[in-house]
Amino acid sequence: MSILRKGTKKYELVKKSRESALAAVQIFNNPNITFKSEAFSVLIIISWTYLLHAYYEDKNIDYRYYKKPNQRKIFDRTKHGAYKHWELERCLDNTNSPIDRESALNLKFLIGLRHEIEHQMTSRIDDSLSARYQACCLNYNYYICKFFGKEFGIEKHLSFSLQFSSISEEQKDLLSEFEDLPSNIKSYVTRFDDSVSDEDFGSPKYAYRILFVPKTVNKRGQADKVIEFLKPDDPLAAKVNTEYQLIKETEKVKYRPSKIKEIMNNAGFTGFSIHHHTKLWQSLDTKNNSKGYGVKIEQQWYWYERWLEVVKQHCRDNANIYQ
């Protein structure tokens, strides 16, 4: 852990990094602001960039861009003469980066998201992606404390936002979780998530997800907290997670028609073809979004697991045709 002295470049980087992180969260939690995700992604990326610049400054690692044509460094500069320093993604890709893989994946997701939203107006993405933002904040607090001491932590300045709406008692159907997103954001999220391993996708450093269950009984004399946390090995937590898994259909598993044909052929239905698959979905009108059998991404249709089960049953019912 490094010692910071006021007035040094390293101290100013950490100070501005911390203020940028606080500003990102305060804006996101402000009920009067609808420009939440856009502002959060820009400010939190600046925050992490400055934090890693401070880290590299502390380790005497040069984080300026340069060329070396004749064994002599020629530093890249802006049109006004300032040094060009590494952007966040370059900081993360450096072999000396201290950031763990899952936290880096979370940041690269936000970097790509910022690229999507900075070029055109977006809407309706705050709730759908809030787990990624929450993980980013927790990861940031962990690393700023690790690098420069707990006195720079931001957890004491943050709390859960009070809500004017209650949490639904019924689980939202996750098949429609991304249906209301702008098409470019939906495409980006799907492509990025499909490139992430199941282990990384489930990590709380990539996306911090909490399942809320209403508490119907209060006890007098106990602290009246809006949210209470259970340890993962608590019997109640295990029960809740089991029941949640029964109704959760992951957004990651999708199939193209060729893959469905391959699966059915490998299952012994060698006569089942793409043509048969097309005829089947057309007869059942299953590309109707309201039926929840798949999703259209970048002008291509992807089928969910529940459609694959329909195809399997169809092949079993018509085994004399396909076997």
Coordinates of C-alpha atoms in Angstrom, one line a residue:
M1 CA 0.0 0.0 0.0
S2 CA 1.4 3.4 -1.1
I3 CA 1.6 6.5 1.1
L4 CA 0.2 9.6 -0.6
R5 CA 1.6 13.1 0.0
K6 CA -0.6 16.1 -0.8
G7 CA 0.4 18.2 -3.7
T8 CA 2.0 15.3 -5.6
K9 CA 0.7 14.2 -9.0
K10 CA -0.2 10.8 -7.6
Y11 CA -2.3 12.3 -4.8
E12 CA -4.2 14.6 -7.3
L13 CA -4.9 11.5 -9.5
V14 CA -6.3 9.6 -6.6
K15 CA -8.3 12.6 -5.4
K16 CA -9.9 13.2 -8.8
S17 CA -10.5 9.5 -9.3
R18 CA -12.4 9.3 -6.1
E19 CA -14.4 12.4 -6.8
S20 CA -15.3 11.1 -10.2
A21 CA -16.5 7.8 -8.8
L22 CA -18.6 9.5 -6.2
A23 CA -20.1 11.8 -8.8
A24 CA -21.0 8.8 -11.0
V25 CA -22.9 7.1 -8.2
Q26 CA -24.6 10.3 -7.0
I27 CA -25.8 11.1 -10.5
F28 CA -27.1 7.5 -11.0
N29 CA -29.0 7.6 -7.7
N30 CA -30.5 11.1 -8.3
P31 CA -34.3 10.6 -9.0
N32 CA -34.4 13.9 -11.0
I33 CA -31.9 12.7 -13.6
T34 CA -32.8 10.4 -16.5
F35 CA -29.3 10.6 -18.1
K36 CA -28.0 8.0 -15.6
S37 CA -26.2 5.2 -17.5
E38 CA -24.7 7.7 -19.9
A39 CA -23.2 9.9 -17.1
F40 CA -22.3 6.9 -14.9
S41 CA -20.3 5.1 -17.7
V42 CA -18.3 8.2 -18.6
L43 CA -17.5 9.2 -15.1
I44 CA -16.7 5.8 -13.7
I45 CA -14.3 5.1 -16.7
I46 CA -12.5 8.4 -15.9
S47 CA -12.4 7.3 -12.3
W48 CA -10.8 4.0 -13.0
T49 CA -8.4 5.5 -15.6
Y50 CA -7.1 8.0 -13.0
L51 CA -6.8 5.3 -10.4
L52 CA -4.7 3.1 -12.6
H53 CA -2.6 6.1 -13.7
A54 CA -1.9 6.7 -10.0
Y55 CA -1.0 3.0 -9.5
Y56 CA 1.4 3.1 -12.5
E57 CA 2.8 6.4 -11.2
D58 CA 3.5 4.7 -7.9
K59 CA 5.2 1.8 -9.5
N60 CA 7.3 4.0 -11.8
I61 CA 5.7 2.5 -14.9
D62 CA 5.6 4.9 -17.8
Y63 CA 2.0 5.1 -19.0
R64 CA 2.6 7.5 -21.9
Y65 CA 2.2 6.5 -25.5
Y66 CA 5.5 6.7 -27.5
K67 CA 7.3 5.4 -30.5
K68 CA 10.9 4.1 -30.6
P69 CA 12.2 4.3 -34.1
N70 CA 15.9 4.7 -33.3
Q71 CA 16.2 3.4 -29.7
R72 CA 15.0 6.7 -28.5
K73 CA 11.5 7.3 -27.2
I74 CA 9.4 9.8 -29.1
F75 CA 6.3 10.5 -27.1
D76 CA 2.9 11.0 -28.7
R77 CA 1.3 14.3 -28.0
T78 CA -2.1 15.9 -28.5
K79 CA -2.4 18.8 -31.0
H80 CA -1.9 21.2 -28.1
G81 CA 1.3 19.5 -27.0
A82 CA 0.3 17.4 -24.0
Y83 CA 1.5 13.8 -23.5
K84 CA -1.0 11.1 -24.6
H85 CA -1.5 8.8 -21.7
W86 CA -3.0 5.3 -21.8
E87 CA -6.8 5.0 -21.9
L88 CA -8.4 2.6 -19.5
E89 CA -8.4 -0.4 -21.8
R90 CA -4.7 0.0 -22.5
C91 CA -4.1 0.2 -18.7
L92 CA -6.0 -3.1 -18.3
D93 CA -4.2 -4.9 -21.1
N94 CA -0.7 -4.0 -19.8
T95 CA 1.1 -7.0 -18.3
N96 CA 1.6 -5.0 -15.1
S97 CA -2.1 -4.4 -14.6
P98 CA -3.1 -5.3 -11.0
I99 CA -6.8 -5.8 -11.8
D100 CA -8.2 -9.3 -11.7
R101 CA -9.8 -10.9 -14.7
E102 CA -13.5 -10.6 -13.7
S103 CA -13.1 -6.9 -12.7
A104 CA -11.3 -6.2 -15.9
L105 CA -14.1 -7.9 -17.9
N106 CA -16.7 -5.7 -16.1
L107 CA -14.7 -2.6 -17.1
K108 CA -14.3 -3.7 -20.7
F109 CA -18.1 -4.2 -20.8
L110 CA -18.6 -0.6 -19.6
I111 CA -16.0 0.7 -22.1
G112 CA -17.9 -1.0 -25.0
L113 CA -21.2 0.3 -23.6
R114 CA -19.9 3.8 -23.5
H115 CA -18.8 3.5 -27.1
E116 CA -22.4 2.5 -28.0
I117 CA -24.2 5.2 -26.1
E118 CA -21.9 8.2 -26.8
H119 CA -22.8 8.2 -30.5
Q120 CA -26.5 8.2 -30.1
M121 CA -29.2 8.8 -27.5
T122 CA -30.3 5.7 -25.6
S123 CA -33.1 5.0 -23.1
R124 CA -34.4 2.3 -20.9
I125 CA -31.1 0.7 -20.0
D126 CA -30.6 1.8 -16.4
D127 CA -32.4 -1.1 -14.7
S128 CA -31.3 -3.8 -17.1
L129 CA -27.6 -3.1 -16.6
S130 CA -27.5 -1.9 -13.0
A131 CA -25.9 -5.2 -11.7
R132 CA -22.8 -4.4 -13.9
Y133 CA -22.7 -0.8 -12.4
Q134 CA -23.0 -2.1 -8.9
A135 CA -20.1 -4.6 -9.4
C136 CA -18.0 -1.8 -10.9
C137 CA -18.5 0.4 -7.8
L138 CA -17.6 -2.5 -5.4
N139 CA -14.6 -3.4 -7.4
Y140 CA -13.4 0.2 -7.4
N141 CA -13.8 0.6 -3.7
Y142 CA -11.8 -2.6 -3.2
Y143 CA -8.9 -1.5 -5.3
I144 CA -8.6 2.1 -4.2
C145 CA -8.4 0.8 -0.6
K146 CA -5.9 -1.9 -1.6
F147 CA -3.7 0.6 -3.4
F148 CA -3.8 3.7 -1.2
G149 CA -5.5 2.8 2.1
K150 CA -8.9 2.6 3.6
E151 CA -9.1 6.3 4.2
F152 CA -9.7 6.7 0.5
G153 CA -12.6 4.2 0.4
I154 CA -16.0 5.5 -0.7
E155 CA -18.3 3.0 1.0
K156 CA -19.1 5.3 3.9
H157 CA -20.4 7.9 1.5
L158 CA -22.8 5.6 -0.3
S159 CA -26.0 3.9 0.8
F160 CA -29.0 2.2 -0.7
S161 CA -31.4 4.6 -2.4
L162 CA -34.9 5.0 -1.1
Q163 CA -37.5 3.9 -3.5
F164 CA -41.0 5.2 -4.4
S165 CA -42.1 1.9 -5.9
S166 CA -42.3 -1.5 -4.3
I167 CA -40.4 -4.5 -5.5
S168 CA -42.8 -6.9 -7.4
E169 CA -43.5 -10.1 -5.5
E170 CA -43.4 -12.1 -8.7
Q171 CA -40.2 -12.7 -10.5
K172 CA -40.0 -10.8 -13.8
D173 CA -39.7 -13.2 -16.8
L174 CA -36.1 -13.0 -17.7
L175 CA -36.8 -14.0 -21.3
S176 CA -38.0 -10.5 -21.8
E177 CA -35.2 -8.9 -19.7
F178 CA -33.5 -7.3 -22.7
E179 CA -36.6 -7.0 -25.0
D180 CA -37.1 -3.3 -24.2
L181 CA -33.5 -2.3 -24.8
P182 CA -32.5 -0.3 -27.9
S183 CA -31.4 -2.7 -30.6
N184 CA -27.8 -1.6 -30.7
I185 CA -27.4 -2.0 -26.9
K186 CA -29.2 -5.4 -26.9
S187 CA -26.8 -6.6 -29.7
Y188 CA -23.8 -5.3 -27.8
V189 CA -24.8 -6.9 -24.5
T190 CA -25.6 -10.2 -26.1
R191 CA -22.3 -10.3 -28.1
F192 CA -20.2 -9.4 -25.1
D193 CA -21.9 -11.9 -22.7
D194 CA -21.6 -14.7 -25.2
S195 CA -17.9 -14.1 -25.3
V196 CA -17.6 -14.5 -21.5
S197 CA -17.1 -17.9 -19.8
D198 CA -19.9 -19.2 -17.5
E199 CA -17.5 -18.8 -14.6
D200 CA -16.8 -15.2 -15.3
F201 CA -20.4 -14.4 -16.2
G202 CA -21.5 -15.7 -12.7
S203 CA -18.8 -13.8 -10.8
P204 CA -20.1 -10.9 -8.6
K205 CA -17.1 -8.9 -9.8
Y206 CA -18.6 -9.0 -13.3
A207 CA -22.2 -8.3 -12.3
Y208 CA -23.4 -8.0 -8.7
R209 CA -26.9 -9.4 -8.5
I210 CA -29.1 -9.5 -5.5
L211 CA -32.4 -11.3 -5.2
F212 CA -34.9 -9.4 -3.0
V213 CA -37.5 -11.3 -1.0
P214 CA -40.1 -9.3 1.0
K215 CA -39.7 -9.9 4.7
T216 CA -43.2 -10.2 6.1
V217 CA -42.4 -10.4 9.9
N218 CA -40.7 -7.7 11.9
K219 CA -39.5 -8.1 15.4
R220 CA -39.7 -5.3 18.0
G221 CA -36.5 -4.1 19.4
Q222 CA -34.4 -5.1 16.3
A223 CA -32.7 -2.8 13.9
D224 CA -35.3 -1.8 11.3
K225 CA -33.2 -2.2 8.1
V226 CA -34.7 -2.1 4.7
I227 CA -32.2 -4.7 3.4
E228 CA -30.7 -7.6 5.4
F229 CA -28.0 -9.8 3.9
L230 CA -27.7 -13.5 4.3
K231 CA -24.5 -15.5 4.0
P232 CA -24.5 -17.8 0.9
D233 CA -24.4 -20.9 3.1
D234 CA -27.4 -19.8 5.2
P235 CA -30.2 -22.4 4.8
L236 CA -32.7 -19.6 3.8
A237 CA -30.3 -18.3 1.2
A238 CA -29.8 -21.8 -0.3
K239 CA -33.6 -22.2 -0.4
V240 CA -34.1 -18.9 -2.1
N241 CA -31.4 -19.6 -4.7
T242 CA -32.8 -23.0 -5.5
E243 CA -36.3 -21.6 -6.1
Y244 CA -34.9 -18.7 -8.1
Q245 CA -33.0 -21.1 -10.4
L246 CA -36.3 -22.9 -11.1
I247 CA -37.8 -19.8 -12.7
K248 CA -34.7 -18.3 -14.1
E249 CA -33.9 -18.8 -17.8
T250 CA -30.4 -17.6 -18.6
E251 CA -30.1 -15.0 -21.3
K252 CA -26.8 -16.6 -22.5
V253 CA -28.1 -19.8 -24.2
K254 CA -29.3 -19.1 -27.7
Y255 CA -29.3 -21.3 -30.9
R256 CA -29.1 -20.6 -34.6
P257 CA -31.3 -22.9 -36.8
S258 CA -28.2 -24.8 -38.0
K259 CA -27.3 -25.7 -34.4
I260 CA -30.8 -26.9 -33.7
K261 CA -30.6 -29.1 -36.8
E262 CA -27.2 -30.4 -35.6
I263 CA -28.6 -31.3 -32.1
M264 CA -31.6 -33.1 -33.6
N265 CA -29.5 -35.0 -36.1
N266 CA -27.1 -36.1 -33.3
A267 CA -30.1 -37.2 -31.3
G268 CA -31.0 -39.7 -34.0
F269 CA -33.4 -37.6 -36.1
T270 CA -31.1 -37.6 -39.1
G271 CA -34.0 -36.6 -41.5
F272 CA -34.7 -33.4 -39.7
S273 CA -33.5 -30.5 -41.8
I274 CA -33.4 -26.7 -41.8
H275 CA -36.4 -26.8 -44.1
H276 CA -38.4 -28.8 -41.6
H277 CA -37.4 -26.4 -38.8
T278 CA -38.5 -23.4 -40.9
K279 CA -41.9 -25.1 -41.6
L280 CA -42.3 -25.8 -37.9
W281 CA -41.7 -22.3 -36.6
Q282 CA -43.8 -20.8 -39.4
S283 CA -46.8 -23.1 -38.5
L284 CA -46.6 -22.1 -34.9
D285 CA -45.8 -18.4 -35.4
T286 CA -43.0 -18.7 -32.9
K287 CA -41.0 -15.7 -34.1
N288 CA -43.8 -13.6 -32.5
N289 CA -41.9 -11.8 -29.7
S290 CA -44.8 -12.1 -27.3
K291 CA -44.4 -15.9 -27.3
G292 CA -40.8 -15.7 -25.9
Y293 CA -39.2 -18.4 -27.9
G294 CA -36.3 -16.3 -29.2
V295 CA -34.8 -12.9 -29.9
K296 CA -33.8 -10.9 -33.0
I297 CA -30.2 -9.6 -32.9
E298 CA -28.6 -7.7 -35.7
Q299 CA -31.2 -9.0 -38.2
Q300 CA -30.7 -12.6 -37.2
W301 CA -33.0 -14.7 -35.1
Y302 CA -31.7 -16.7 -32.2
W303 CA -33.8 -19.4 -30.5
Y304 CA -34.0 -20.0 -26.7
E305 CA -33.8 -23.3 -24.9
R306 CA -37.6 -23.6 -24.6
W307 CA -38.0 -23.6 -28.4
L308 CA -35.4 -26.4 -28.6
E309 CA -37.7 -28.4 -26.3
V310 CA -40.6 -27.8 -28.7
V311 CA -38.5 -29.1 -31.6
K312 CA -37.4 -32.1 -29.6
Q313 CA -41.0 -33.0 -28.8
H314 CA -42.0 -32.5 -32.4
C315 CA -39.3 -34.9 -33.6
R316 CA -40.3 -37.5 -31.0
D317 CA -43.9 -37.2 -32.1
N318 CA -42.9 -37.6 -35.7
A319 CA -40.1 -40.1 -35.3
N320 CA -41.3 -42.2 -38.3
I321 CA -40.5 -39.2 -40.6
Y322 CA -37.2 -38.0 -39.2
Q323 CA -35.5 -41.3 -38.1

